[in-house]
Tab-separated table of C-alpha atoms in Angstrom:
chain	number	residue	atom	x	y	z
A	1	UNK	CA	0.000	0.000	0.000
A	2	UNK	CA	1.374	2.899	-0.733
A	3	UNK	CA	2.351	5.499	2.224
A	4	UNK	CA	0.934	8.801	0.737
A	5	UNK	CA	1.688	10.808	4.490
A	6	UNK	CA	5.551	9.751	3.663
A	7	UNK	CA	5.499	10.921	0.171
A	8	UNK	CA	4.006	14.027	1.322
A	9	UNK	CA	6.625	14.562	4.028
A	10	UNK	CA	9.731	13.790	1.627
A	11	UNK	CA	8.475	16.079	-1.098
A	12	UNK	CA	8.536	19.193	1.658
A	13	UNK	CA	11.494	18.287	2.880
A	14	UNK	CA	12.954	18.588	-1.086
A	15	UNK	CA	10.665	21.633	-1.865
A	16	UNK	CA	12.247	23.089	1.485
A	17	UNK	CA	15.460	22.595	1.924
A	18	UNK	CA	16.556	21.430	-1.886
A	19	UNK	CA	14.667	23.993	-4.123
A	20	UNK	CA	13.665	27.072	-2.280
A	21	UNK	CA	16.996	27.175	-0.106
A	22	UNK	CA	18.721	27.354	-3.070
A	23	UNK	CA	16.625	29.858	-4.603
A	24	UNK	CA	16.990	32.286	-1.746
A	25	UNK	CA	20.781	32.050	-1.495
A	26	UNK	CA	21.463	32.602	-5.047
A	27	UNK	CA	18.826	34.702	-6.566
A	28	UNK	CA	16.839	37.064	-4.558
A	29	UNK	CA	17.368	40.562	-5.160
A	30	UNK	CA	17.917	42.233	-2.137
A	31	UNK	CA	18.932	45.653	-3.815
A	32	UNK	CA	16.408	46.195	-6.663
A	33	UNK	CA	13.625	43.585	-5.972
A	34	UNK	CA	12.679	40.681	-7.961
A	35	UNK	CA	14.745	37.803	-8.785
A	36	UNK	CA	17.741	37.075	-11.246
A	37	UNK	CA	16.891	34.290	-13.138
A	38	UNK	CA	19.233	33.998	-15.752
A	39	UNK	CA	21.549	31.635	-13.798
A	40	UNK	CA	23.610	29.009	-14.326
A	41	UNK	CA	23.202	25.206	-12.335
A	42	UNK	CA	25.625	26.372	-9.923
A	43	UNK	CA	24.362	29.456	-9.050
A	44	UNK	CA	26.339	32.396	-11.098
A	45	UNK	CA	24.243	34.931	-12.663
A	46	UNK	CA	25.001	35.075	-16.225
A	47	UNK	CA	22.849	38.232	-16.958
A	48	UNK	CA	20.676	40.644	-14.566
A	49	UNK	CA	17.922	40.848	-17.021
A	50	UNK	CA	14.590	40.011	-15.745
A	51	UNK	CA	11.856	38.003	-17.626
A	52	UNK	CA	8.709	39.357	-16.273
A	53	UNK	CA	7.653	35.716	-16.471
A	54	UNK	CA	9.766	34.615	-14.757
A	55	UNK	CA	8.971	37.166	-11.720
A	56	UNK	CA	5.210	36.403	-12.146
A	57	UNK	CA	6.263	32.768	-11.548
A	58	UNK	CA	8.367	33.533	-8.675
A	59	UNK	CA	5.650	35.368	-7.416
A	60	UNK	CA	3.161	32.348	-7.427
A	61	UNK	CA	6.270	30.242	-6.077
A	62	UNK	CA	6.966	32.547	-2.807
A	63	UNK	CA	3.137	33.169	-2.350
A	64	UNK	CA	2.160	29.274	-2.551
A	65	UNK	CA	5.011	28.268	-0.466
A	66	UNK	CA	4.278	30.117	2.582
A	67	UNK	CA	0.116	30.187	1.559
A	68	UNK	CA	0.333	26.093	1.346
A	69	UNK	CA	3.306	24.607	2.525
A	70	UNK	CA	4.749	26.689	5.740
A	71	UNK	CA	4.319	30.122	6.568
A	72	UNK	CA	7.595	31.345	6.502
A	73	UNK	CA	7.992	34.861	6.804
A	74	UNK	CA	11.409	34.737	4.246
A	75	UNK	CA	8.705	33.818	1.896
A	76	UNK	CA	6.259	36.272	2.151
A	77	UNK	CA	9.435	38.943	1.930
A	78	UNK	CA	10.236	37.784	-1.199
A	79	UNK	CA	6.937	37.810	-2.364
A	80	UNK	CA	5.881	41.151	-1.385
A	81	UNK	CA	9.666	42.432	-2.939
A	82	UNK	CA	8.444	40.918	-6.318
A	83	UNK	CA	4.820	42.458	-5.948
A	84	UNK	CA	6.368	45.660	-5.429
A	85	UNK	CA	8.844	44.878	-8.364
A	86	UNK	CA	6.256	44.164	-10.632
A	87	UNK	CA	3.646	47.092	-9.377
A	88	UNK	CA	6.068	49.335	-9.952
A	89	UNK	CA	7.685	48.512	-13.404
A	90	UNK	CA	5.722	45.476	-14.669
A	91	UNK	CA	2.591	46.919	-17.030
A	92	UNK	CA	2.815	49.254	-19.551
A	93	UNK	CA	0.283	51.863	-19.955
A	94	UNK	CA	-2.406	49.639	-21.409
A	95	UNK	CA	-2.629	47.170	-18.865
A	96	UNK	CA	-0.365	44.433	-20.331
A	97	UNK	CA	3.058	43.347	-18.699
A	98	UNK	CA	6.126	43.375	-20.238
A	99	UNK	CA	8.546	40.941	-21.325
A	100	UNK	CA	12.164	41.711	-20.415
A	101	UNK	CA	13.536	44.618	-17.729
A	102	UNK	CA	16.627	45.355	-17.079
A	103	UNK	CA	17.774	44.593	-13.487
A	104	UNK	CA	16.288	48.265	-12.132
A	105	UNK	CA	13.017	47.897	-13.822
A	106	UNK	CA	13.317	49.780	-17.049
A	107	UNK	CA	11.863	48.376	-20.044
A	108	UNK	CA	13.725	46.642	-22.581
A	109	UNK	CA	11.002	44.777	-24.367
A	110	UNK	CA	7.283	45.698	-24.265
A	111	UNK	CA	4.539	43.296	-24.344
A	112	UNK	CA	5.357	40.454	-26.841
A	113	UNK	CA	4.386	37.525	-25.115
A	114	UNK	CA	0.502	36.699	-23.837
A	115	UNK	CA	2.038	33.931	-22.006
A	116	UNK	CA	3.694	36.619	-19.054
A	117	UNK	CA	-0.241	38.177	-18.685
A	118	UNK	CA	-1.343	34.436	-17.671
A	119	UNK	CA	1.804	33.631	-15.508
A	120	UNK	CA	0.569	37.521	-13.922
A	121	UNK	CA	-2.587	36.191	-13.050
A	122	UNK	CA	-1.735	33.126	-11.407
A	123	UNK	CA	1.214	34.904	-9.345
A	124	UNK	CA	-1.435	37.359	-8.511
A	125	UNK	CA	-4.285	35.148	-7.149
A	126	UNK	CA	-1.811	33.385	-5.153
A	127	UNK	CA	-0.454	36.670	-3.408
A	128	UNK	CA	-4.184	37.681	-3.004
A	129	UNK	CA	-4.480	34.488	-1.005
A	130	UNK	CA	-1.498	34.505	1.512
A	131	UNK	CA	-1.582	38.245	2.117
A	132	UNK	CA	-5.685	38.971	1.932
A	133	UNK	CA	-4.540	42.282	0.008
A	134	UNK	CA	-6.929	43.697	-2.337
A	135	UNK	CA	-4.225	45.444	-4.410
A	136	UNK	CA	-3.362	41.959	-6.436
A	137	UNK	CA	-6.540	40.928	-6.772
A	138	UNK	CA	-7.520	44.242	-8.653
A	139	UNK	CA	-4.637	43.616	-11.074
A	140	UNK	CA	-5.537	39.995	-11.493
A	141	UNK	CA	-8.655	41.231	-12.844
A	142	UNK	CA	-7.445	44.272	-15.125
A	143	UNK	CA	-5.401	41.632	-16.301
A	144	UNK	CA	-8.560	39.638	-17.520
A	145	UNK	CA	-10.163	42.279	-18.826
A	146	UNK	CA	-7.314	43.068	-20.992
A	147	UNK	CA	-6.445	40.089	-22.454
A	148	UNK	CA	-10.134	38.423	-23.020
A	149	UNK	CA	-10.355	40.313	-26.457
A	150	UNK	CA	-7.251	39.002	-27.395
A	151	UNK	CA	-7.736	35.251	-26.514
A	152	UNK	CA	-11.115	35.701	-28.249
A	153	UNK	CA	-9.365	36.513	-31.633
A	154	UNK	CA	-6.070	34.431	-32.072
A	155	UNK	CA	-3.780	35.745	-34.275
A	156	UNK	CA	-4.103	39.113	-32.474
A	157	UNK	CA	-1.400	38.872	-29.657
A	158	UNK	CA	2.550	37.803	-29.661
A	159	UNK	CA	3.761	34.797	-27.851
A	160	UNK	CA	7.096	35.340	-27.704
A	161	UNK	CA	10.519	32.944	-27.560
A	162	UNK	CA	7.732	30.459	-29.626
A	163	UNK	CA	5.938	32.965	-31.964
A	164	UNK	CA	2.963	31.722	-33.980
A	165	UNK	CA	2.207	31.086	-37.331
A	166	UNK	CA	0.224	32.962	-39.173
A	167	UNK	CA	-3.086	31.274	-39.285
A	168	UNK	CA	-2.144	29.347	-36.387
A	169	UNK	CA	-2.997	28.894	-32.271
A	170	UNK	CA	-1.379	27.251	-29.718
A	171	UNK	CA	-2.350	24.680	-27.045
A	172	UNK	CA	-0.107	26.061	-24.387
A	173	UNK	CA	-1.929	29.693	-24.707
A	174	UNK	CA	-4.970	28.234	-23.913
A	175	UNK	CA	-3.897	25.842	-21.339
A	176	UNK	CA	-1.976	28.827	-19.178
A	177	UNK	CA	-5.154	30.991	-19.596
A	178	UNK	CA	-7.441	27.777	-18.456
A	179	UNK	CA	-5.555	27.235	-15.107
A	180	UNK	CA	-5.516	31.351	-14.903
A	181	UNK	CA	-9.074	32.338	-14.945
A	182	UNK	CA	-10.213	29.294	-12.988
A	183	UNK	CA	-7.773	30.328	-10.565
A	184	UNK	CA	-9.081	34.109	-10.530
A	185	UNK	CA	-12.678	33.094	-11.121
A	186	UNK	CA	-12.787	30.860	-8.019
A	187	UNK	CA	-10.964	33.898	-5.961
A	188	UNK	CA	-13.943	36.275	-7.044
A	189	UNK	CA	-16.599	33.496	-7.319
A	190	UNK	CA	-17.416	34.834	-10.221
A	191	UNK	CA	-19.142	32.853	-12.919
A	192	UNK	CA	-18.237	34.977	-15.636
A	193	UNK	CA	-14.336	34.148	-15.383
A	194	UNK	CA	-15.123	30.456	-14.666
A	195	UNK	CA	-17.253	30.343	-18.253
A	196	UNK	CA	-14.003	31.683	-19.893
A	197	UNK	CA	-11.702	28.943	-17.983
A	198	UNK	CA	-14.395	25.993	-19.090
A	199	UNK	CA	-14.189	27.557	-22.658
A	200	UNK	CA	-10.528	27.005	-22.676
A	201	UNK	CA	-10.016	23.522	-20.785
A	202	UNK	CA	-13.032	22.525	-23.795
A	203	UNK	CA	-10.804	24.235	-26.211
A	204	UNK	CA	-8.163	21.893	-25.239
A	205	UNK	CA	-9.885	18.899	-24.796
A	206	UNK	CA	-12.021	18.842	-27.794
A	207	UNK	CA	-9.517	20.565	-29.913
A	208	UNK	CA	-6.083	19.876	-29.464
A	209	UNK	CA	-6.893	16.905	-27.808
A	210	UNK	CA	-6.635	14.147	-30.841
A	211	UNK	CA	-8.372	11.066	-30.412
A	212	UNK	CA	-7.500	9.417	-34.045
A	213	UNK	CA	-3.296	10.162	-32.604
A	214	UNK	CA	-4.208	9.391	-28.866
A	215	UNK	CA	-1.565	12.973	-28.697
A	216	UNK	CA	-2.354	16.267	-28.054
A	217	UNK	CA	-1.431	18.346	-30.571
A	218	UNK	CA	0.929	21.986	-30.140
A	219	UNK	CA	-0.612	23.441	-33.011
A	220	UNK	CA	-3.826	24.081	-34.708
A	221	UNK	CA	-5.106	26.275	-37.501
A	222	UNK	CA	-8.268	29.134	-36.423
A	223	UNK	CA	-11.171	27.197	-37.483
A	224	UNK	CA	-9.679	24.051	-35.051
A	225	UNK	CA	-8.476	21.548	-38.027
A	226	UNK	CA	-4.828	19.962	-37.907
A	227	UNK	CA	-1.958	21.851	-40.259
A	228	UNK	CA	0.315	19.583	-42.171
A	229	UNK	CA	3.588	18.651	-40.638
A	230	UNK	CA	5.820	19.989	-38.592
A	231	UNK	CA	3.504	22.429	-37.690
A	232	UNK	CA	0.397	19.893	-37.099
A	233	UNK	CA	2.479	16.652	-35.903
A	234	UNK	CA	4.385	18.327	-33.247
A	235	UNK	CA	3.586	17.297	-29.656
A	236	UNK	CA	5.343	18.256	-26.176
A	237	UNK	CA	4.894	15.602	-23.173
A	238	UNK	CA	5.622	18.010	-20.900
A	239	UNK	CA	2.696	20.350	-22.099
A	240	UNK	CA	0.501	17.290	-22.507
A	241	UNK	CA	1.085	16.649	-19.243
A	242	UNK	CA	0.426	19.807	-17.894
A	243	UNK	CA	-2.779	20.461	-19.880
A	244	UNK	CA	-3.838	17.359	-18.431
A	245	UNK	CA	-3.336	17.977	-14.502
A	246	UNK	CA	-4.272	21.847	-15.173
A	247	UNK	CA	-7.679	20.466	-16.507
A	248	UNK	CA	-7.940	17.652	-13.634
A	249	UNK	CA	-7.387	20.664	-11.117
A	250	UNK	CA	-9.574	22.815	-12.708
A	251	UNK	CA	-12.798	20.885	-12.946
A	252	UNK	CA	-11.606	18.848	-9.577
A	253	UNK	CA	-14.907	19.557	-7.535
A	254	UNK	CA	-17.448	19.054	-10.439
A	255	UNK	CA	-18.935	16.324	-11.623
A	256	UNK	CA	-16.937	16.035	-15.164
A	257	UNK	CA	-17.054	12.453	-15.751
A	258	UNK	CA	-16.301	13.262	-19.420
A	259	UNK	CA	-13.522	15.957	-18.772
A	260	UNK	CA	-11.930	14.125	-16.199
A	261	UNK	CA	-11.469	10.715	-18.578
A	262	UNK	CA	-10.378	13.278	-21.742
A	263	UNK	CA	-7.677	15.215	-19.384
A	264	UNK	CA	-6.483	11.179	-18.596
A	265	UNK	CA	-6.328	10.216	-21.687
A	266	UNK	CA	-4.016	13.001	-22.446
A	267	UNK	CA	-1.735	12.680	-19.883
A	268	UNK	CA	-1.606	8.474	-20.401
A	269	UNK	CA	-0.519	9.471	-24.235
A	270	UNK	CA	1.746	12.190	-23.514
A	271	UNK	CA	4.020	9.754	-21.216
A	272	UNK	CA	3.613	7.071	-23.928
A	273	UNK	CA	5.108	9.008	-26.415
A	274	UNK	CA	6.927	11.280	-24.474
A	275	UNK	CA	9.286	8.105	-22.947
A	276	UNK	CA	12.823	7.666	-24.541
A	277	UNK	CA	12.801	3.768	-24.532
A	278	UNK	CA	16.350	3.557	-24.814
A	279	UNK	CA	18.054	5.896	-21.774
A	280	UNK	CA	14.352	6.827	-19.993
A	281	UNK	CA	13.189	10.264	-19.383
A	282	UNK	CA	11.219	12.280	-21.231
A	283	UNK	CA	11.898	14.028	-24.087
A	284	UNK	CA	10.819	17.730	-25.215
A	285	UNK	CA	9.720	17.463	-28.052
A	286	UNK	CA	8.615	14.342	-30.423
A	287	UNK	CA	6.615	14.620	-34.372
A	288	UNK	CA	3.525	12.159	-34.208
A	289	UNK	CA	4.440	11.462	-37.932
A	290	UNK	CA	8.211	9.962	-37.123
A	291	UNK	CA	9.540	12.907	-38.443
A	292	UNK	CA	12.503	15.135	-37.418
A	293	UNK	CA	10.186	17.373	-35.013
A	294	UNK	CA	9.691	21.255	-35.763
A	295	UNK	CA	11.583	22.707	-32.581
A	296	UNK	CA	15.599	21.887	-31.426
A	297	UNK	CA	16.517	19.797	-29.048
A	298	UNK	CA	13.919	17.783	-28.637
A	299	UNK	CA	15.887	14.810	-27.567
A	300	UNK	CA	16.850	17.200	-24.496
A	301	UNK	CA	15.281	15.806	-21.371
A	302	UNK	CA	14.574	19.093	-19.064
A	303	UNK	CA	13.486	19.037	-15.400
A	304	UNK	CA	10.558	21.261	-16.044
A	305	UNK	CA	8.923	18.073	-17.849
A	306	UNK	CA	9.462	15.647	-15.151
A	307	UNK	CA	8.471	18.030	-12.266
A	308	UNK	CA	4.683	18.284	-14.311
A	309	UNK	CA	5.088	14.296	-14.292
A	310	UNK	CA	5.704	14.452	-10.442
A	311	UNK	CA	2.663	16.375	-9.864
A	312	UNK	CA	0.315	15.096	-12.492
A	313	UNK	CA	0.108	11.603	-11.664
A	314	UNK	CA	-0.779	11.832	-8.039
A	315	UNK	CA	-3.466	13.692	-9.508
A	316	UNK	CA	-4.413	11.246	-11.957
A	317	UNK	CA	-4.367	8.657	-9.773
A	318	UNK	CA	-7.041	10.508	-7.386
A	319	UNK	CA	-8.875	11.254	-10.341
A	320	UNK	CA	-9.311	7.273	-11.820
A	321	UNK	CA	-7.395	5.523	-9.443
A	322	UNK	CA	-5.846	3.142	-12.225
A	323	UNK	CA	-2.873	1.455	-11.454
A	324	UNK	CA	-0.857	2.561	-14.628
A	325	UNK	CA	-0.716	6.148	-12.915
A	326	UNK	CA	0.966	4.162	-9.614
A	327	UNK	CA	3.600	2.611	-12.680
A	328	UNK	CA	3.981	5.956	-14.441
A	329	UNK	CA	4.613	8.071	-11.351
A	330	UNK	CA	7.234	5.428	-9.628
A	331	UNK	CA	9.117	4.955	-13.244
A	332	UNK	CA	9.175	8.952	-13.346
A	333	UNK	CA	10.600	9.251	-9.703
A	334	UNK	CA	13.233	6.912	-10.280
A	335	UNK	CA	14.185	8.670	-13.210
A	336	UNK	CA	13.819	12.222	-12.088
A	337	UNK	CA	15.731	11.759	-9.029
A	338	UNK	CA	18.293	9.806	-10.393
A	339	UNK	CA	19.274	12.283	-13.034
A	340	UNK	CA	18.025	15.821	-12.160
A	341	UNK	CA	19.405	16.313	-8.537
A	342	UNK	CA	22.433	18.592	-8.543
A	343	UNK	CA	24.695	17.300	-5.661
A	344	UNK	CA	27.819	19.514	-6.124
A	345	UNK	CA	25.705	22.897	-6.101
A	346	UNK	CA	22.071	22.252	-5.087
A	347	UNK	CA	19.181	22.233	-6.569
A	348	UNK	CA	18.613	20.316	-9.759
A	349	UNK	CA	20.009	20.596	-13.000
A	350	UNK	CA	18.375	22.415	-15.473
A	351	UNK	CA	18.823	20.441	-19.123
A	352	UNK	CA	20.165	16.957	-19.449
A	353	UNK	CA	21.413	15.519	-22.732
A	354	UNK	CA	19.270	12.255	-23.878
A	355	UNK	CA	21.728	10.005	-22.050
A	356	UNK	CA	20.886	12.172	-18.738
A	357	UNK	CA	24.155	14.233	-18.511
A	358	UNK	CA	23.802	18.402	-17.734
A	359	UNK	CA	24.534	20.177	-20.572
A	360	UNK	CA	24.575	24.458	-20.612
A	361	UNK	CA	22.760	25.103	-24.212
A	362	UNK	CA	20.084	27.505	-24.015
A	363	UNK	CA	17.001	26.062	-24.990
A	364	UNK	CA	14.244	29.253	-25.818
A	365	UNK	CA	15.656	31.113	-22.833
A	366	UNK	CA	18.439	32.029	-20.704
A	367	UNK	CA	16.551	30.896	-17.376
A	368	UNK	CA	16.238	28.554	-14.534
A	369	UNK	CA	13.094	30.279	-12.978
A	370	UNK	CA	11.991	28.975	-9.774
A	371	UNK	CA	8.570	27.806	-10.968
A	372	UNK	CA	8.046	24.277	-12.347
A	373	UNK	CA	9.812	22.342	-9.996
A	374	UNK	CA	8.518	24.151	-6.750
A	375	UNK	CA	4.926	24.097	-7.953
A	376	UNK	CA	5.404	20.673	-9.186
A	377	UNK	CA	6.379	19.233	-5.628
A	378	UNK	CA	3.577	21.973	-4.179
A	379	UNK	CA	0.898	20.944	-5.941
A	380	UNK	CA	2.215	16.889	-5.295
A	381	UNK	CA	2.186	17.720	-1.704
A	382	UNK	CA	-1.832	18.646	-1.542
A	383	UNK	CA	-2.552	15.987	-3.709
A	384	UNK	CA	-0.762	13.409	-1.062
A	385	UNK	CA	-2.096	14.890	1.442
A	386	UNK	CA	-5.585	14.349	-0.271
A	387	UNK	CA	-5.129	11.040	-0.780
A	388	UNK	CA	-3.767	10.487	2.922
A	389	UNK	CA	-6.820	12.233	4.300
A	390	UNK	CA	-9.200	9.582	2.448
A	391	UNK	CA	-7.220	6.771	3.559
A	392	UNK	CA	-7.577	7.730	6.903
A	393	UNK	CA	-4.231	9.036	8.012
A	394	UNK	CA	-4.566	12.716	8.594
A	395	UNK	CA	-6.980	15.344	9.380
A	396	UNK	CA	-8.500	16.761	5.918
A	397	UNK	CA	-6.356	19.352	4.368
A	398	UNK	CA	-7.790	22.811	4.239
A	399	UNK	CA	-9.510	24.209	0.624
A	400	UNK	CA	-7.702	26.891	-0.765
């Protein structure tokens, strides 16, 4: 039987003194606000740009940490150093954030990805949650209301490293929005925003989702019909993964008998054909067709993947309670930590090649945000602790 209280307790213990430890020695701040992200596996800062995604994410990170896991104040001081951060040089001066500052703030590239406005909102909602502050949850909203038109007319926004194709959407932009407004719409309890999530987690599941492929699919042309290859046959695991356990959260306390099996499906698929079946792990990128796939290094295996893996499956498994997820998630443990943790320098590493050794190639960005693999192991934690609850073994974890 499996011992979901001691998974639980290991995966804080990582998240804790592994990930965020790290995190706060090497990369907060102190002088401007914010994080540096552009740093290396062992800690040297190799620019002081700033990604405003990747200080939404932190955001989130910081916020969730001390809202879910331990209410450390060294938490909430980073978070409320990146909410003033952001406040103060995030947005331009219609609503949208930015992409890149320098390490003071000032703008060095306006708003070119949609992507940062849904990482925003996320970082937001969480912040709104740990510090009851109405300031965030105003901005979460503004936020909304300034990117609805645009999700409602693809084509019109930038989503910048990856940009689109003319003619084109992309899975991932509705995915991050999905997660997003069902995040801000159950804030607000406001019906309105959770319509606009359910449109999107239906966009992806009836959509992107392919049945015929048993994938989901990156791409898709306007009117929702597959593009030839490499456009149309290129599939990530790691965003099929994701997708899937966004959708499972999402729609967790409805009765979506019919969501619940598609966002399963998805995820079962995305590991089957994510899987290297020669050195494990899973890889970037793969073309459904055989083909060489669109994007590089797609052999690469990158933690980011297996930390949605880590997370996703626990959820699965409360979703169906099938034994493959059981399988999946102990062959992705062994893997992930096996190869990802860094034992020289903290933390894990970054990028493996596809026999699992670090390599330093940039792959879309110059980042190692602290994002995936702390929400992965957050998000794994309430989902053991779920599961421990209903087996008997603990008191039932609060509701955000």
């Amino acid at each position: 039987m499996i011992n979901f209280q001691k998974l639980s307790s290991e995966y804080r213990r990582i998240l804790e003194e592994d990930i965020l430890r790290w995190w706060l020695h090497h990369a907060v701040d102190h002088e401007h606000g914010g994080v540096l992200s552009c740093i290396k596996d062992n800690g040297s800062v190799v620019s002081d740009d700033k990604y405003v995604w990747s200080q939404t994410r932190a955001l989130w990170t910081f916020s969730a940490a001390f809202n879910r896991i331990q209410p450390n104040p060294t938490y909430m001081a980073v978070a409320d150093r990146l909410f003033e951060f952001l406040v103060k040089h995030g947005r331009n001066e219609h609503g949208r954030w930015r992409y890149l500052l320098s390490r003071q703030g000032d703008c060095k590239q306006d708003a070119t990805s949609i992507q940062t406005d849904a990482f925003a909102i996320c970082g937001l909602v969480e912040y709104a949650r740990a510090t009851k502050r109405q300031e965030p949850v105003d901005l979460a909203r503004q936020t909304y209301q300034c990117v609805l038109h645009h999700l409602r007319n693809p084509g019109s926004y930038e989503t910048t490293p990856y940009p689109l194709p003319e003619g084109t959407k992309a899975q991932r932009v509705s995915m991050q929005f999905s997660l997003a407004f069902w995040e801000l719409g159950k804030l607000l309890n406001d019906q309105d925003i959770l319509s606009q999530g359910m449109a999107l987690t239906d966009d992806v599941l009836d959509h992107f989702r392919q049945p015929d492929q048993q994938a989901i699919v990156e791409y898709l042309s306007l009117d929702n019909s597959c593009l030839p290859a490499p456009f149309g046959t290129l599939m990530g695991p790691g965003h099929g993964i994701e997708t899937a356990w966004f959708q499972l959260e999402n729609i967790r306390h409805l009765q979506e008998t019919e969501r619940k099996h598609k966002a399963i499906e998805v995820m079962q698929w995305s590991l089957e054909r994510g899987w290297d079946q020669n050195y494990g792990g899973l890889f970037l990128h793969v073309d459904l067709a055989g083909g060489e796939p669109l994007l590089p290094h797609a052999n690469k295996k990158l933690s980011w993947v297996h930390s949605e893996a880590l997370c996703g499956l626990p959820m699965a498994y409360e979703a169906c309670g099938e034994s493959w997820t059981i399988e999946w998630h102990q062959r992705i443990t062994d893997w992930t930590f096996r190869s990802f943790p860094n034992p020289e320098h903290g933390e894990w590493h970054h990028r493996l090649d596809r026999q699992g050794q670090p390599v330093e190639e940039v792959i879309a960005l110059p980042v190692k945000d602290p994002f995936h693999i702390p929400r992965g192991l957050i998000y794994a934690v309430e989902t053991f602790d779920r599961l421990s609850w209903s087996d008997g073994h603990t008191q039932q974890p609060p509701e955000l």
